[in-house]
Short mmCIF file of C-alpha atoms (C1' of nucleotides) in Angstrom, two decimals:
data_model
loop_
_atom_site.label_atom_id
_atom_site.label_comp_id
_atom_site.label_asym_id
_atom_site.label_seq_id
_atom_site.Cartn_x
_atom_site.Cartn_y
_atom_site.Cartn_z
CA UNK A 43 0.00 0.00 0.00
CA UNK A 44 1.14 3.55 -0.65
CA UNK A 45 2.35 5.28 2.43
CA UNK A 46 0.04 7.54 4.38
CA UNK A 47 0.59 11.15 5.43
CA UNK A 48 -2.85 12.40 6.25
CA UNK A 49 -1.76 13.84 9.58
CA UNK A 50 1.02 15.87 7.98
CA UNK A 51 -1.24 17.04 5.19
CA UNK A 52 -3.87 18.28 7.58
CA UNK A 53 -1.30 20.29 9.49
CA UNK A 54 0.36 21.83 6.44
CA UNK A 55 -2.97 22.54 4.80
CA UNK A 56 -4.07 24.53 7.81
CA UNK A 57 -1.05 26.80 7.45
CA UNK A 58 -1.47 27.43 3.72
CA UNK A 59 -2.88 30.77 2.58
CA UNK A 60 -6.10 30.77 0.59
CA UNK A 61 -5.92 29.59 -3.00
CA UNK A 62 -6.81 33.01 -4.29
CA UNK A 63 -3.92 34.63 -2.48
CA UNK A 64 -1.52 31.98 -3.77
CA UNK A 65 -2.75 32.70 -7.26
CA UNK A 66 -2.22 36.43 -6.75
CA UNK A 67 1.27 35.77 -5.44
CA UNK A 68 2.11 33.77 -8.54
CA UNK A 69 0.71 36.50 -10.75
CA UNK A 70 2.76 39.11 -8.92
CA UNK A 71 6.04 37.25 -9.31
CA UNK A 72 5.21 36.50 -12.92
CA UNK A 73 5.55 40.22 -13.47
CA UNK A 74 9.06 40.19 -12.03
CA UNK A 75 9.83 37.20 -14.22
CA UNK A 76 10.66 39.14 -17.35
CA UNK A 77 13.98 40.75 -18.14
CA UNK A 78 12.47 43.79 -19.78
CA UNK A 79 10.31 44.56 -16.77
CA UNK A 80 13.22 43.94 -14.41
CA UNK A 81 15.27 46.40 -16.43
CA UNK A 82 12.50 48.97 -16.30
CA UNK A 83 12.23 48.64 -12.54
CA UNK A 84 15.98 48.97 -12.19
CA UNK A 85 15.92 52.05 -14.39
CA UNK A 86 13.40 53.58 -11.98
CA UNK A 87 15.33 52.44 -8.95
CA UNK A 88 16.66 55.88 -8.06
CA UNK A 89 14.47 58.30 -9.92
CA UNK A 90 11.47 58.70 -12.19
CA UNK A 91 11.86 58.49 -15.97
CA UNK A 92 9.74 59.22 -19.02
CA UNK A 93 8.72 56.47 -21.40
CA UNK A 94 10.98 57.46 -24.25
CA UNK A 95 14.00 57.67 -21.95
CA UNK A 96 13.36 54.11 -20.79
CA UNK A 97 12.95 52.98 -24.37
CA UNK A 98 16.25 54.65 -25.31
CA UNK A 99 18.00 53.15 -22.30
CA UNK A 100 16.89 49.61 -23.09
CA UNK A 101 17.21 50.00 -26.86
CA UNK A 102 13.61 48.97 -27.33
CA UNK A 103 10.47 50.26 -29.00
CA UNK A 104 8.33 52.87 -27.28
CA UNK A 105 5.40 50.56 -27.87
CA UNK A 106 7.03 47.61 -26.16
CA UNK A 107 7.91 49.73 -23.14
CA UNK A 108 4.42 51.19 -22.97
CA UNK A 109 2.88 47.72 -22.94
CA UNK A 110 5.14 46.64 -20.10
CA UNK A 111 4.54 49.80 -18.11
CA UNK A 112 0.84 49.08 -18.35
CA UNK A 113 1.44 45.64 -16.85
CA UNK A 114 3.58 47.10 -14.07
CA UNK A 115 1.00 49.76 -13.32
CA UNK A 116 -1.86 47.27 -13.21
CA UNK A 117 0.06 45.44 -10.49
CA UNK A 118 0.67 48.67 -8.56
CA UNK A 119 4.39 48.35 -9.04
CA UNK A 120 4.81 51.73 -10.75
CA UNK A 121 2.97 55.02 -10.69
CA UNK A 122 2.99 57.90 -13.16
CA UNK A 123 2.48 61.61 -13.49
CA UNK A 124 1.98 63.73 -16.55
CA UNK A 125 3.98 66.85 -17.36
CA UNK A 126 2.86 68.29 -20.66
CA UNK A 127 3.28 65.67 -23.36
CA UNK A 128 5.61 63.65 -21.21
CA UNK A 129 4.60 61.00 -18.69
CA UNK A 130 7.02 60.14 -15.94
CA UNK A 131 7.00 56.75 -14.25
CA UNK A 132 8.38 55.88 -10.83
CA UNK A 133 8.39 52.84 -8.55
CA UNK A 134 5.22 52.62 -6.49
CA UNK A 135 6.64 51.45 -3.19
CA UNK A 136 9.59 49.97 -1.38
CA UNK A 137 8.46 46.37 -1.88
CA UNK A 138 9.61 46.52 -5.46
CA UNK A 139 13.13 47.27 -4.33
CA UNK A 140 13.18 44.73 -1.53
CA UNK A 141 11.83 41.93 -3.71
CA UNK A 142 14.49 42.61 -6.30
CA UNK A 143 17.13 42.94 -3.60
CA UNK A 144 16.23 39.53 -2.15
CA UNK A 145 16.44 37.93 -5.58
CA UNK A 146 19.77 39.63 -6.14
CA UNK A 147 21.09 38.22 -2.87
CA UNK A 148 19.96 34.73 -3.72
CA UNK A 149 21.90 34.90 -6.96
CA UNK A 150 25.06 36.53 -5.74
CA UNK A 151 25.61 35.07 -2.29
CA UNK B 252 12.78 67.64 -32.21
CA UNK B 253 12.37 64.79 -29.77
CA UNK B 254 13.56 65.66 -26.34
CA UNK B 255 17.00 64.69 -25.18
CA UNK B 256 17.97 62.79 -22.05
CA UNK B 257 21.48 61.60 -22.77
CA UNK B 258 22.81 62.86 -19.44
CA UNK B 259 20.16 60.98 -17.46
CA UNK B 260 20.68 57.82 -19.50
CA UNK B 261 24.40 57.84 -18.91
CA UNK B 262 23.89 58.14 -15.18
CA UNK B 263 21.22 55.45 -14.92
CA UNK B 264 23.12 53.12 -17.21
CA UNK B 265 26.14 53.32 -14.94
CA UNK B 266 24.03 52.10 -12.01
CA UNK B 267 22.44 49.18 -13.86
CA UNK B 268 23.70 45.65 -13.13
CA UNK B 269 25.18 43.67 -15.99
CA UNK B 270 22.77 42.30 -18.58
CA UNK B 271 23.54 38.74 -17.60
CA UNK B 272 22.59 39.35 -13.98
CA UNK B 273 19.37 41.05 -15.02
CA UNK B 274 18.58 38.03 -17.15
CA UNK B 275 19.28 35.71 -14.22
CA UNK B 276 17.06 37.82 -11.97
CA UNK B 277 14.21 37.54 -14.44
CA UNK B 278 14.73 33.80 -14.71
CA UNK B 279 14.71 33.48 -10.92
CA UNK B 280 11.45 35.36 -10.49
CA UNK B 281 9.92 33.44 -13.37
CA UNK B 282 10.19 30.41 -11.13
CA UNK B 283 8.17 32.15 -8.42
CA UNK B 284 5.65 33.14 -11.07
CA UNK B 285 3.70 29.92 -11.09
CA UNK B 286 0.97 29.00 -8.63
CA UNK B 287 1.95 25.35 -8.43
CA UNK B 288 5.53 26.19 -7.52
CA UNK B 289 4.39 28.83 -5.03
CA UNK B 290 2.19 26.20 -3.41
CA UNK B 291 5.06 23.72 -3.26
CA UNK B 292 7.29 26.29 -1.61
CA UNK B 293 4.57 27.14 0.88
CA UNK B 294 4.09 23.45 1.63
CA UNK B 295 7.79 23.26 2.48
CA UNK B 296 7.70 26.47 4.47
CA UNK B 297 7.92 24.79 7.87
CA UNK B 298 9.19 21.31 7.18
CA UNK B 299 10.38 18.88 4.53
CA UNK B 300 7.90 16.75 2.60
CA UNK B 301 8.05 13.79 0.23
CA UNK B 302 6.92 14.09 -3.38
CA UNK B 303 3.73 12.08 -3.01
CA UNK B 304 2.66 14.08 0.05
CA UNK B 305 3.01 17.30 -1.93
CA UNK B 306 1.07 15.76 -4.80
CA UNK B 307 -1.69 14.72 -2.42
CA UNK B 308 -1.74 18.10 -0.76
CA UNK B 309 -2.11 19.98 -4.03
CA UNK B 310 -4.37 17.41 -5.63
CA UNK B 311 -2.01 17.03 -8.55
CA UNK B 312 -0.16 14.30 -10.40
CA UNK B 313 3.10 12.95 -9.03
CA UNK B 314 4.58 13.62 -12.44
CA UNK B 315 3.57 17.26 -12.47
CA UNK B 316 5.05 17.79 -9.02
CA UNK B 317 8.27 16.02 -9.96
CA UNK B 318 8.70 18.24 -12.98
CA UNK B 319 8.26 21.36 -10.90
CA UNK B 320 10.57 20.14 -8.15
CA UNK B 321 13.21 19.68 -10.80
CA UNK B 322 12.79 23.31 -11.83
CA UNK B 323 12.97 24.47 -8.22
CA UNK B 324 16.05 22.39 -7.57
CA UNK B 325 17.83 23.64 -10.69
CA UNK B 326 17.40 27.15 -9.31
CA UNK B 327 18.74 26.12 -5.89
CA UNK B 328 15.43 26.92 -4.27
CA UNK B 329 14.92 23.43 -2.82
CA UNK B 330 17.17 20.60 -1.72
CA UNK B 331 16.43 16.93 -1.24
CA UNK B 332 17.51 13.86 0.65
CA UNK B 333 16.67 10.21 0.06
CA UNK B 334 15.35 7.85 2.71
CA UNK B 335 14.74 4.46 1.20
CA UNK B 336 12.28 4.79 -1.65
CA UNK B 337 11.16 8.17 -0.48
CA UNK B 338 12.75 11.49 -1.36
CA UNK B 339 12.18 14.43 0.93
CA UNK B 340 12.36 18.00 -0.32
CA UNK B 341 12.96 21.12 1.74
CA UNK B 342 13.54 24.83 1.05
CA UNK B 343 17.15 25.56 0.26
CA UNK B 344 17.60 28.84 2.11
CA UNK B 345 15.91 31.76 3.79
CA UNK B 346 15.73 33.84 0.62
CA UNK B 347 12.84 31.74 -0.57
CA UNK B 348 10.84 32.70 2.47
CA UNK B 349 11.78 36.34 2.41
CA UNK B 350 11.00 36.74 -1.29
CA UNK B 351 7.59 35.21 -0.78
CA UNK B 352 7.05 37.28 2.35
CA UNK B 353 7.79 40.51 0.47
CA UNK B 354 5.37 39.58 -2.25
CA UNK B 355 2.77 38.73 0.36
CA UNK B 356 3.22 42.12 1.97
CA UNK B 357 2.86 43.93 -1.33
CA UNK B 358 -0.46 42.20 -1.90
CA UNK B 359 -1.95 42.49 1.56
CA UNK B 360 -0.74 45.86 2.79
"C1'" DT C 85 -6.50 74.43 -36.88
"C1'" DG C 86 -2.79 71.78 -38.14
"C1'" DA C 87 1.68 69.72 -37.32
"C1'" DA C 88 4.81 67.42 -34.40
"C1'" DC C 89 5.81 65.02 -30.27
"C1'" DA C 90 4.76 61.60 -26.40
"C1'" DT C 91 2.30 57.83 -25.13
"C1'" DA C 92 -1.33 54.15 -25.37
"C1'" DT C 93 -3.57 50.31 -27.46
"C1'" DG C 94 -5.56 46.39 -30.40
"C1'" DA C 95 -4.52 42.50 -33.32
"C1'" DG C 96 -1.45 38.97 -34.76
"C1'" DC C 97 2.65 36.10 -34.58
"C1'" DA C 98 6.35 33.52 -32.48
"C1'" DA C 99 8.26 31.59 -28.57
"C1'" DT C 100 7.88 29.79 -24.02
"C1'" DT C 101 5.91 26.59 -20.72
"C1'" DA C 102 2.82 23.71 -17.47
"C1'" DT C 103 0.51 19.62 -17.64
"C1'" DT C 104 -0.50 14.89 -19.25
"C1'" DC C 105 0.68 10.31 -20.71
"C1'" DA C 106 3.64 6.63 -21.09
"C1'" DT C 107 7.60 4.80 -19.50
"C1'" DA C 108 12.13 4.55 -17.19
"C1'" DT C 109 14.98 4.38 -12.96
"C1'" DG C 110 15.78 3.26 -8.25
"C1'" DA C 111 14.84 0.94 -3.85
"C1'" DT C 112 12.81 -2.50 -0.77
"C1'" DA C 113 10.86 -6.78 0.68
"C1'" DA C 114 9.22 -11.39 -0.11
"C1'" DT D 279 14.45 -12.56 -9.11
"C1'" DT D 280 9.93 -10.56 -9.11
"C1'" DA D 281 6.48 -7.44 -7.50
"C1'" DT D 282 5.47 -3.05 -5.73
"C1'" DC D 283 6.16 1.52 -4.29
"C1'" DA D 284 8.42 6.21 -5.02
"C1'" DT D 285 10.26 9.20 -8.11
"C1'" DA D 286 12.14 10.93 -12.59
"C1'" DT D 287 11.87 11.97 -17.39
"C1'" DG D 288 10.92 12.54 -22.57
"C1'" DA D 289 7.57 13.85 -25.96
"C1'" DA D 290 3.42 16.12 -27.22
"C1'" DT D 291 -0.20 19.40 -26.60
"C1'" DA D 292 -2.60 23.51 -25.09
"C1'" DA D 293 -2.38 27.91 -23.19
"C1'" DT D 294 0.09 32.00 -22.05
"C1'" DT D 295 2.73 35.99 -23.37
"C1'" DG D 296 6.22 39.54 -25.22
"C1'" DC D 297 7.09 41.96 -29.22
"C1'" DT D 298 5.87 44.25 -33.69
"C1'" DC D 299 3.07 46.95 -36.63
"C1'" DA D 300 -0.36 50.10 -37.44
"C1'" DT D 301 -3.07 53.36 -35.49
"C1'" DA D 302 -5.41 56.05 -31.85
"C1'" DT D 303 -5.30 59.46 -28.06
"C1'" DG D 304 -3.57 63.45 -25.80
"C1'" DT D 305 -0.69 67.68 -25.50
"C1'" DT D 306 1.76 71.76 -27.07
"C1'" DC D 307 2.91 75.34 -30.12
"C1'" DA D 308 2.82 78.01 -34.29
#
DNA sequence: TGAACATATGAGCAATTATTCATATGATAA
DNA sequence: TTATCATATGAATAATTGCTCATATGTTCA
């Protein structure tokens, strides 16, 4: 017979967050899981930047950057302000930096 | 004429990590960007577990779990030990927990 | 109003990837 | 050895997704 671990399962299951939260967590990290978006967040690490500056920096299309900024904004990872024709983006909160910093540590330790 | 931001770009570029590291960072977070893997890591949050227990817990195939454990192990996010026929997996280091914790905070704050 | 600049967006394509299915490997006990 | 349990793995499929291209929206200035 296959071995039994009902007791363990019950215990672990009780400590697991709700499925919806786990899904949201996965969705959040999925956003960090793209080099372009990581680069954008790093570009905004110290100061705000306009879309075309980011595009220039990464050597990518304005369209591509705009699409990614939309994704980042939908996840509350960046915020923006308009100044004339230009729109400046900045990181939304400190979690962005600390998540990236933790990943960085895991890689470089 | 389009507006110029060469000075800014030069400054930001100097502070950006190497392209290879940025790629690795993206690849690392990509691994966190899947609900199944998030669930596995949460299951291992407090203690080690064997493959079939994880499969039972998540209501998924042993094969599916094995595939994902392989991904997690390749990224040094989990480690394993054998005990007879059974193989127990555990989290590899504290970064796993802190990365997840930061994501959790971002969502629930 | 019209022209130029800055950004946003919808559709389509190409590439990635999570799961399934079948099967292989490894270990134990009879 | 043979049977069974535990895990790993290769191939195939289905779904997701990042970029491009064309175009739309919004702003400023002449």
